[in-house]
Amino acid sequence: MASEKIMNFVEEIKKLSVLELSELVDAIQEEFGVTAAVAAAPAAGAAGAAAEEKTEFDVVLTSFGDAKMAVIKAVKEITGLGLKESKELVESAPKAIKEDVSKADAEEIKTKLEAAGASVELK
């Protein structure tokens, strides 16, 4: 385990903004004549693998089921559309409700729509 001094330093680094962290890295590189390129090379390989995994999803309403009004209200809440636009969107199923959202957001939207009685797919 790292010493208390190191752990305190790490805690202070966590408080830095991205800009401040960038400035810190530049200052360390300049002061000690080192580069972060060697450490970044393995990270690039990991980033390539992560890029292959899908990170953005489309939430597609496939059917509004028996609870059309509840689904319209849920779509209105999720999308911020007006009542008329939400109704038209629900009635045009299958239709994308939200596009290019994170997996967590897509799952949350799917849960809300399914709770309202809709059938939903993530693509």
Coordinates of C-alpha atoms in Angstrom, one line a residue:
M1 CA 0.0 0.0 0.0
A2 CA 1.2 3.5 -0.8
S3 CA 2.3 5.8 2.0
E4 CA 0.0 8.4 3.5
K5 CA 1.9 11.1 1.8
I6 CA 1.3 9.5 -1.6
M7 CA -2.4 8.9 -0.9
N8 CA -2.9 12.6 0.1
F9 CA -1.2 13.6 -3.2
V10 CA -3.6 11.3 -5.1
E11 CA -6.6 12.8 -3.3
E12 CA -5.4 16.3 -4.3
I13 CA -5.0 15.2 -7.9
K14 CA -8.6 13.9 -7.9
K15 CA -9.8 17.4 -7.1
L16 CA -8.1 19.0 -10.2
S17 CA -10.1 20.0 -13.3
V18 CA -9.2 18.4 -16.6
L19 CA -7.4 21.6 -17.6
E20 CA -5.4 21.7 -14.4
L21 CA -4.5 18.0 -14.7
S22 CA -3.3 18.7 -18.3
E23 CA -1.2 21.6 -17.0
L24 CA 0.2 19.3 -14.2
V25 CA 1.2 16.7 -16.7
D26 CA 2.9 19.3 -18.9
A27 CA 4.8 20.8 -15.9
I28 CA 6.0 17.3 -14.8
Q29 CA 7.2 16.5 -18.3
E30 CA 9.0 19.8 -18.5
E31 CA 10.5 19.6 -15.0
F32 CA 11.8 16.1 -15.2
G33 CA 12.3 15.7 -18.9
V34 CA 10.0 12.7 -19.3
T35 CA 7.0 12.0 -21.5
A36 CA 3.8 10.2 -20.9
A37 CA 3.9 8.6 -24.4
V38 CA 5.1 5.3 -23.0
A39 CA 2.2 5.1 -20.6
A40 CA -0.2 6.1 -23.2
A41 CA 0.7 3.3 -25.7
P42 CA -0.9 0.5 -23.6
A43 CA -3.9 2.7 -23.0
A44 CA -4.4 3.1 -26.7
G45 CA -4.6 -0.7 -27.2
A46 CA -7.3 -0.8 -24.5
A47 CA -9.1 2.1 -26.0
G48 CA -9.2 0.3 -29.3
A49 CA -10.8 -2.7 -27.7
A50 CA -13.3 -0.5 -25.9
A51 CA -14.2 1.2 -29.2
E52 CA -15.3 -2.1 -30.6
E53 CA -17.9 -2.4 -27.8
K54 CA -21.0 -0.5 -28.6
T55 CA -21.4 2.6 -26.4
E56 CA -24.3 4.4 -28.0
F57 CA -27.8 3.0 -28.4
D58 CA -31.1 3.8 -30.0
V59 CA -34.2 3.3 -27.9
V60 CA -36.9 2.0 -30.3
L61 CA -40.6 1.8 -29.4
T62 CA -41.8 -1.4 -31.1
S63 CA -45.4 -1.3 -29.7
F64 CA -47.4 0.7 -27.2
G65 CA -49.4 -2.3 -26.0
D66 CA -52.7 -1.8 -24.2
A67 CA -51.8 1.3 -22.3
K68 CA -51.5 3.9 -25.1
M69 CA -52.1 6.9 -22.9
A70 CA -49.5 5.9 -20.3
V71 CA -46.9 5.3 -23.0
I72 CA -47.7 8.7 -24.6
K73 CA -47.2 10.4 -21.2
A74 CA -43.9 8.5 -20.7
V75 CA -42.7 9.5 -24.2
K76 CA -43.7 13.1 -23.5
E77 CA -41.6 13.1 -20.3
I78 CA -38.6 11.4 -21.9
T79 CA -38.4 13.4 -25.1
G80 CA -39.8 16.8 -23.9
L81 CA -42.1 16.8 -26.9
G82 CA -45.6 18.2 -26.7
L83 CA -48.6 15.9 -26.2
K84 CA -49.6 15.9 -29.9
E85 CA -46.0 15.1 -31.1
S86 CA -45.7 12.4 -28.4
K87 CA -49.0 10.8 -29.6
E88 CA -47.8 10.9 -33.2
L89 CA -44.5 9.3 -32.2
V90 CA -46.2 6.5 -30.2
E91 CA -48.7 5.8 -33.0
S92 CA -45.9 5.6 -35.6
A93 CA -44.3 2.6 -33.8
P94 CA -41.9 1.0 -34.5
K95 CA -40.0 4.3 -34.0
A96 CA -36.8 5.5 -32.4
I97 CA -37.6 7.5 -29.2
K98 CA -34.0 8.5 -28.4
E99 CA -30.9 8.0 -30.5
D100 CA -27.3 7.7 -29.6
V101 CA -27.7 7.6 -25.9
S102 CA -25.4 5.9 -23.4
K103 CA -26.2 2.3 -22.3
A104 CA -27.3 3.5 -18.8
D105 CA -29.6 6.1 -20.2
A106 CA -31.0 3.7 -22.8
E107 CA -31.7 1.1 -20.0
E108 CA -33.4 3.8 -17.9
I109 CA -35.6 4.9 -20.8
K110 CA -36.5 1.3 -21.7
T111 CA -37.5 0.6 -18.1
K112 CA -39.8 3.7 -18.0
L113 CA -41.4 2.8 -21.2
E114 CA -41.9 -0.9 -20.3
A115 CA -43.4 0.2 -16.9
A116 CA -45.9 2.2 -18.9
G117 CA -46.8 -0.9 -20.9
A118 CA -44.7 -0.4 -24.1
S119 CA -42.5 -2.9 -25.9
V120 CA -39.0 -1.5 -26.4
E121 CA -35.8 -2.6 -28.2
L122 CA -32.3 -1.2 -27.8
K123 CA -30.3 -1.1 -31.0

